[in-house]
Short mmCIF file of C-alpha atoms in Angstrom, two decimals:
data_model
loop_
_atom_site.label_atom_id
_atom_site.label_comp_id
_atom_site.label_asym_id
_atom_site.label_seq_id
_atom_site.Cartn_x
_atom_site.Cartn_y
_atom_site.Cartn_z
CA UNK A 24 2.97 21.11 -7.75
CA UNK A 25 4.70 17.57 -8.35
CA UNK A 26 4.80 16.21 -11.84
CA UNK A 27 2.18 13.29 -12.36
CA UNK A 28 4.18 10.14 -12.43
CA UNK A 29 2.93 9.51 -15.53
CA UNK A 30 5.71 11.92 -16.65
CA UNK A 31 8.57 10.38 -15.34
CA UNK A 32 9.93 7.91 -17.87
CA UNK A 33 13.27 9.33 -17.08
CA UNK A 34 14.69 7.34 -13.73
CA UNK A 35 16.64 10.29 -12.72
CA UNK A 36 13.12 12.44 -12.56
CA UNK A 37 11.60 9.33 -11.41
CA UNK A 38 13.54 9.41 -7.99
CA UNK A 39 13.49 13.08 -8.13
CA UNK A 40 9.98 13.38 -7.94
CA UNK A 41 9.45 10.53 -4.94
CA UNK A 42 12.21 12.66 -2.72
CA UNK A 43 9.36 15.74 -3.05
CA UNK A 44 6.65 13.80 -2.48
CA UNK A 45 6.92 15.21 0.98
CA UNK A 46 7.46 18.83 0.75
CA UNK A 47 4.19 19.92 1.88
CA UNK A 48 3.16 19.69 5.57
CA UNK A 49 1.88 16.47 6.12
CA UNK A 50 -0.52 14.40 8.81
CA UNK A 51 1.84 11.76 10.53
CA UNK A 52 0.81 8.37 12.65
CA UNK A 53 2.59 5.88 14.41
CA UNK A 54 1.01 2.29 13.78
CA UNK A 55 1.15 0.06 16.84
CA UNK A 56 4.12 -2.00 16.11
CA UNK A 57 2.70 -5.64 17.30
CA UNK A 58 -0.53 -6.62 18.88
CA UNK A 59 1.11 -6.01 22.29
CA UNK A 60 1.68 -2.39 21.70
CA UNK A 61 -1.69 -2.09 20.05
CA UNK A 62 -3.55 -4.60 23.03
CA UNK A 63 -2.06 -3.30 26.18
CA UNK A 64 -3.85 -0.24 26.80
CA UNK A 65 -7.63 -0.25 24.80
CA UNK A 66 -8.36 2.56 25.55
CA UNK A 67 -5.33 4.69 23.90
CA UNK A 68 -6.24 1.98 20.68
CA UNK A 69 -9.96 3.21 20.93
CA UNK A 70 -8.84 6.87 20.35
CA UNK A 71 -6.59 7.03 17.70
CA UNK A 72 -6.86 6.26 14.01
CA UNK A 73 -5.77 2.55 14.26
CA UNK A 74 -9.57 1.92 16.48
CA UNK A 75 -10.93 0.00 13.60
CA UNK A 76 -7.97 -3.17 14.57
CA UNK A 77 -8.92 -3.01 17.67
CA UNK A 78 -12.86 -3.21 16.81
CA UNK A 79 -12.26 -5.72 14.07
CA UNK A 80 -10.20 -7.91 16.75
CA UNK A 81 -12.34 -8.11 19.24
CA UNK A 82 -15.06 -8.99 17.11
CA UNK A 83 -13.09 -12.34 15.78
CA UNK A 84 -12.29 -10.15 12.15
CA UNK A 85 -8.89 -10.54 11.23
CA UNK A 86 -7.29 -7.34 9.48
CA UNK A 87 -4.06 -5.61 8.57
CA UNK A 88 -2.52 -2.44 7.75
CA UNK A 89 -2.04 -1.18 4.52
CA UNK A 90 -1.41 1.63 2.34
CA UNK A 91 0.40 4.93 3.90
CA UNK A 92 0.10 3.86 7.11
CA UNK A 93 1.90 0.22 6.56
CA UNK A 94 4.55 2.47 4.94
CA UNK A 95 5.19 4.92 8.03
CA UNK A 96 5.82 1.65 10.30
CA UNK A 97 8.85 1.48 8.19
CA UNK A 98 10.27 4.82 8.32
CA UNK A 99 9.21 5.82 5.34
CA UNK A 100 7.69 9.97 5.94
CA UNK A 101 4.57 9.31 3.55
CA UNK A 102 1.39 11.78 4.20
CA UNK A 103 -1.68 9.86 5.36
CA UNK A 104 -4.82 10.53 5.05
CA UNK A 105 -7.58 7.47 5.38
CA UNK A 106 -6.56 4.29 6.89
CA UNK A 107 -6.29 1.55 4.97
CA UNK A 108 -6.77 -2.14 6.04
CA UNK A 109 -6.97 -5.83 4.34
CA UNK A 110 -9.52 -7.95 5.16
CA UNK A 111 -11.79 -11.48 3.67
CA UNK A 112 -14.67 -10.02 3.59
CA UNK A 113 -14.97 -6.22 3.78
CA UNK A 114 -19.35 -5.79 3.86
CA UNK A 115 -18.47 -8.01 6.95
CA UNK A 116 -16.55 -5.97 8.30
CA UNK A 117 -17.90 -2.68 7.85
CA UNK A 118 -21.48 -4.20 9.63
CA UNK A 119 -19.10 -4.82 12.73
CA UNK A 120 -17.62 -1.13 12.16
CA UNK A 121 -20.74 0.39 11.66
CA UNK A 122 -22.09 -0.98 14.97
CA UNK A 123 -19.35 1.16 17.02
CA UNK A 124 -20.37 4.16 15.16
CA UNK A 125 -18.84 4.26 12.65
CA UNK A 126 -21.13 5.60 9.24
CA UNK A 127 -20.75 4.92 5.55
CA UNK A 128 -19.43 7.72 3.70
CA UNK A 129 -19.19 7.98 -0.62
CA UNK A 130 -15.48 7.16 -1.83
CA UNK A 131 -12.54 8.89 -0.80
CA UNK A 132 -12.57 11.67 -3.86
CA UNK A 133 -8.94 10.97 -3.90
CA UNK A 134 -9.53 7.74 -5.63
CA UNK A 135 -12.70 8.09 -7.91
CA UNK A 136 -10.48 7.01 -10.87
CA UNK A 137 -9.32 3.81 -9.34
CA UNK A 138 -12.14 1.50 -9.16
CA UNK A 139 -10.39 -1.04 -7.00
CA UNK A 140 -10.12 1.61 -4.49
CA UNK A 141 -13.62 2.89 -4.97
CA UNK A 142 -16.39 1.39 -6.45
CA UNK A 143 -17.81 -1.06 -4.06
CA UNK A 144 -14.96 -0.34 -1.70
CA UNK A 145 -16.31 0.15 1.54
CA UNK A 146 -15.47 3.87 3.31
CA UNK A 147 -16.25 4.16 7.03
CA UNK A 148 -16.06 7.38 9.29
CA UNK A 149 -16.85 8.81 12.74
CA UNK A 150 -18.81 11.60 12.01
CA UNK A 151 -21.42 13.70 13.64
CA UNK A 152 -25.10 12.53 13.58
CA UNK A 153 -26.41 15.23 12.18
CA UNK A 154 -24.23 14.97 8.95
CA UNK A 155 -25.74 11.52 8.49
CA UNK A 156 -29.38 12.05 9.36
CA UNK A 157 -29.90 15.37 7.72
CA UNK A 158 -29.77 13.93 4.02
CA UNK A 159 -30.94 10.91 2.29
CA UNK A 160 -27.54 10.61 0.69
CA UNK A 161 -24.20 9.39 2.47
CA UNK A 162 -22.26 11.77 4.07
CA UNK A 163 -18.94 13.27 1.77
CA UNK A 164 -15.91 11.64 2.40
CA UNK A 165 -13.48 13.95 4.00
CA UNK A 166 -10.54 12.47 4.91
CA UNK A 167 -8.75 15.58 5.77
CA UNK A 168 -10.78 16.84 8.64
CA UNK A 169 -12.31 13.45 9.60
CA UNK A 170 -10.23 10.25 7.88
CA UNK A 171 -12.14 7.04 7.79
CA UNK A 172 -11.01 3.70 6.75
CA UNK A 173 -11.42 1.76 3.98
CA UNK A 174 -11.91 -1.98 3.63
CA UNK A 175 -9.92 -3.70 0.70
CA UNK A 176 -10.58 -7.43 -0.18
CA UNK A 177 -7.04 -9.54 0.58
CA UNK A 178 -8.02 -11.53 -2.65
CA UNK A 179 -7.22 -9.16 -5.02
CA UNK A 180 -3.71 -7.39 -2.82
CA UNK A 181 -2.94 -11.62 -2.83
CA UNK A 182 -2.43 -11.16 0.91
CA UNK A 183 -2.19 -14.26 2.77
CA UNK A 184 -4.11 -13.30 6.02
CA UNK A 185 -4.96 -15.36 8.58
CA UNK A 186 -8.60 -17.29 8.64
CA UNK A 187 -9.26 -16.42 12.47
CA UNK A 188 -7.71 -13.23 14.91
CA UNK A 189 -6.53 -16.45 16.75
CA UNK A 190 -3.52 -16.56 14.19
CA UNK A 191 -2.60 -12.82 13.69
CA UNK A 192 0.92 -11.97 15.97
CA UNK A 193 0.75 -8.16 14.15
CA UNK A 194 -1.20 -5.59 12.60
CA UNK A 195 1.64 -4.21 10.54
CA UNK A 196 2.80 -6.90 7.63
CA UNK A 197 5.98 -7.84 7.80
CA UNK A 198 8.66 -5.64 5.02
CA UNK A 199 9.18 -8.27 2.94
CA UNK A 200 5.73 -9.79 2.87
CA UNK A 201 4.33 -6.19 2.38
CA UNK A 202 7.36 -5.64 -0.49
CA UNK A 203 6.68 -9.12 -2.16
CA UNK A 204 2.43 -8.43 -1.86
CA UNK A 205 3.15 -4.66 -3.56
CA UNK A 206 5.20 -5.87 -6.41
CA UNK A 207 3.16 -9.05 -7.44
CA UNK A 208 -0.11 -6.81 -7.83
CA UNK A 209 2.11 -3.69 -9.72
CA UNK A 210 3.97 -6.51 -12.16
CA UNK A 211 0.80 -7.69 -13.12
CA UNK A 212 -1.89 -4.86 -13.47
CA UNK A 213 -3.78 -4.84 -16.81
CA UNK A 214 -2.14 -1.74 -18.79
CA UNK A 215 -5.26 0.52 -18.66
CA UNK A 216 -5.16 0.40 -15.46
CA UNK A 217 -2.29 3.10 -15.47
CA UNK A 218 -3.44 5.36 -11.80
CA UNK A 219 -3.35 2.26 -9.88
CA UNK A 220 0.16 1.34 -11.66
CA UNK A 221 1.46 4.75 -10.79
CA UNK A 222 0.31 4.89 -7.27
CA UNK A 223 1.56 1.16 -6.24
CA UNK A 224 4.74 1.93 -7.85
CA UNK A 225 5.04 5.06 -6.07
CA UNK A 226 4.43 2.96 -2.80
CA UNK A 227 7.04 0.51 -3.78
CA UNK A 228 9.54 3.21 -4.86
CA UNK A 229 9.16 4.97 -0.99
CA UNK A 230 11.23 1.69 -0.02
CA UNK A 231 13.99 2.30 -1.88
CA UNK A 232 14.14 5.86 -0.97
CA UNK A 233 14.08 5.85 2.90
CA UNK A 234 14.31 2.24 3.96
CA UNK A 235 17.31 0.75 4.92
CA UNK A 236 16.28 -2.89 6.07
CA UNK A 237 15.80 -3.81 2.10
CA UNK A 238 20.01 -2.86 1.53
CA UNK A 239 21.12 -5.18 4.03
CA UNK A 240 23.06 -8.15 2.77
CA UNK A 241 20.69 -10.93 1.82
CA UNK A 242 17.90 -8.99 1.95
CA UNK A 243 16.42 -10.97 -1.26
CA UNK A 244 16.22 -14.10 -0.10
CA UNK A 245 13.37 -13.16 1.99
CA UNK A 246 11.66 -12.02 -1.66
CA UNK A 247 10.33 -14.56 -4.03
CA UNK A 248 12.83 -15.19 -6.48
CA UNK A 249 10.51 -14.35 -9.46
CA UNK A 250 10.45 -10.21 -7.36
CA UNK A 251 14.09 -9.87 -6.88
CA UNK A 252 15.17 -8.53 -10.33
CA UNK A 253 12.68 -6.12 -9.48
CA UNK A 254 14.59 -5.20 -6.06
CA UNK A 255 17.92 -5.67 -7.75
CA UNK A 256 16.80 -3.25 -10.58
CA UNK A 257 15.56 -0.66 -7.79
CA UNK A 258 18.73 -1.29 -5.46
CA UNK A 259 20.54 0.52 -8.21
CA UNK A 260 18.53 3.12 -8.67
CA UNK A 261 20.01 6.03 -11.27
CA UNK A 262 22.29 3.14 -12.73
CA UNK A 263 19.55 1.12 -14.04
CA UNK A 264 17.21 1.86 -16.70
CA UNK A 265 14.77 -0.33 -15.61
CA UNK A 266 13.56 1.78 -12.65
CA UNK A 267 10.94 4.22 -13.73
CA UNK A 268 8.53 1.84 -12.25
CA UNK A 269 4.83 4.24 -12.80
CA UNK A 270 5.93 3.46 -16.41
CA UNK A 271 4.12 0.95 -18.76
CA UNK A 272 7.20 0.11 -20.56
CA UNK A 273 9.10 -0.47 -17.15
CA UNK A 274 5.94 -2.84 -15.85
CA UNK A 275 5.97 -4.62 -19.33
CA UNK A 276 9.94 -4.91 -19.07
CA UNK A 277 10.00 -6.99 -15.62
CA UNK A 278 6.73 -8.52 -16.13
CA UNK A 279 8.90 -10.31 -18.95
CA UNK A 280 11.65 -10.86 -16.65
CA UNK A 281 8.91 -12.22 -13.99
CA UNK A 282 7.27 -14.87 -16.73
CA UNK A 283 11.30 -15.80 -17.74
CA UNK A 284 12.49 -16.57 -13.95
CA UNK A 285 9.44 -18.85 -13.97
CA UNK A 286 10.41 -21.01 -16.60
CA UNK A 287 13.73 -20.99 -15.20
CA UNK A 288 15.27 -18.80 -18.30
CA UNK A 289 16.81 -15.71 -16.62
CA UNK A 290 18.29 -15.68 -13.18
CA UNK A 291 18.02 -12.54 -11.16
CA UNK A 292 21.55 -10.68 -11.36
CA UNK A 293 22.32 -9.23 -7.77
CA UNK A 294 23.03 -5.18 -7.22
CA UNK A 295 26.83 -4.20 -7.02
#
């Protein structure tokens, strides 16, 4: 079994342990690439795990991608599990979900310790009738043999998505937007919050691993300044010190940097 990231202080171990993430057989998906790929043909949409966009669509409910399956549109070979997606209001949008059959399920199990992705976190899931009807209580979550998806609020992931499906071009969010979105919440998480740290920083640390659009030449400038000692930091990878991200000390480190680049005191210092 993998270390817990709460481990790896060390940045050596630290990229270690993200290159083993995947050594276990793994669920894969392909995410529609743009609302063309995803609108063309409905009815491949309404039978494979991405459904819920189309639903939401159609019903004037804008969403997006997120978690795993954001990261596998940008070749990165994560395991995924439940599908993740951003939206305003997510009681809104599990009453339009729920009226195409989809039911309410408890939390994933996987994230009882992470309130934000629990407790009043909406879970949906096509599952038989008789597992809902036969008990008073919701059905498990089982997001092995039947993955749902679960509605996050875009208020608190501080993602900018559109007011009506009138302005969405894409389901996926664009790499840097997705990059800049991941490191703003990490950077500044309270420091209790410590699974939540660890799991967004593993997500941000899959970039640096298997993506190769974030080395290319100028690559910041389509980060917000305050991120990019962040991205420079990560860019170097075993050189730096400052990269064992699911750390405490690391978050504290560039959350300083962060509040410094604001008051124009420290500029970012590019990778070599």
């Amino acid at each position: 079994m993998p270390q817990s990231p709460s481990r790896l202080w060390n940045p050596r171990r630290f990229w270690r342990w993200l290159s083993r993430k995947n050594d276990e057989p793994h669920q894969m998906a392909t995410p529609p690439k743009s609302l063309d790929d995803s609108l063309s043909d409905l009815s491949v949409m309404e039978n494979s795990r991405f459904s819920p966009c189309c639903i939401l669509y159609e019903a004037g409910v804008p969403c997006v991608i997120w978690g795993e399956d954001a990261l596998t549109a940008y070749d990165i070979p994560t395991i995924v599990f439940d599908l993740f997606l951003l939206v305003h209001d997510p009681e809104s949008a599990a009453r339009v979900l729920a009226s195409h059959e989809f039911n309410r399920t408890t939390p994933s199990p996987r994230f009882y310790d992470i309130p934000q992705m629990s407790d009043n976190v909406p879970r949906l899931a096509q599952i038989p009738a008789s597992a809902v009807h036969d008990t008073a209580d919701l059905p498990k979550a089982d997001d092995v043999n039947a993955p749902g998806v679960i509605l996050l609020p875009t208020k608190y992931w501080r993602y900018k998505l559109p007011r009506t499906v009138d302005e969405v071009d894409n389901f996926i969010p664009p790499l840097s937007t997705l990059l800049n979105t991941l490191i703003d919440v990490w950077i500044d998480l309270p420091d209790n919050d410590v699974l939540l740290r660890e799991h967004i920083a593993t997500h941000i640390g899959y970039f640096y691993l298997y993506n190769q659009d974030i080395r290319k030449p100028d690559f910041e400038n389509e980060l917000a300044t305050e991120n990019r000692e962040v991205h420079f930091e990560l860019l170097r990878g075993n050189d730096s010190p400052n990269v064992a991200i699911t750390t405490k000390k690391c978050q504290e480190y560039h959350r300083n940097i962060r509040n410094q680049i604001r008051l124009g005191r420290y500029e970012p210092s590019k990778a070599t």
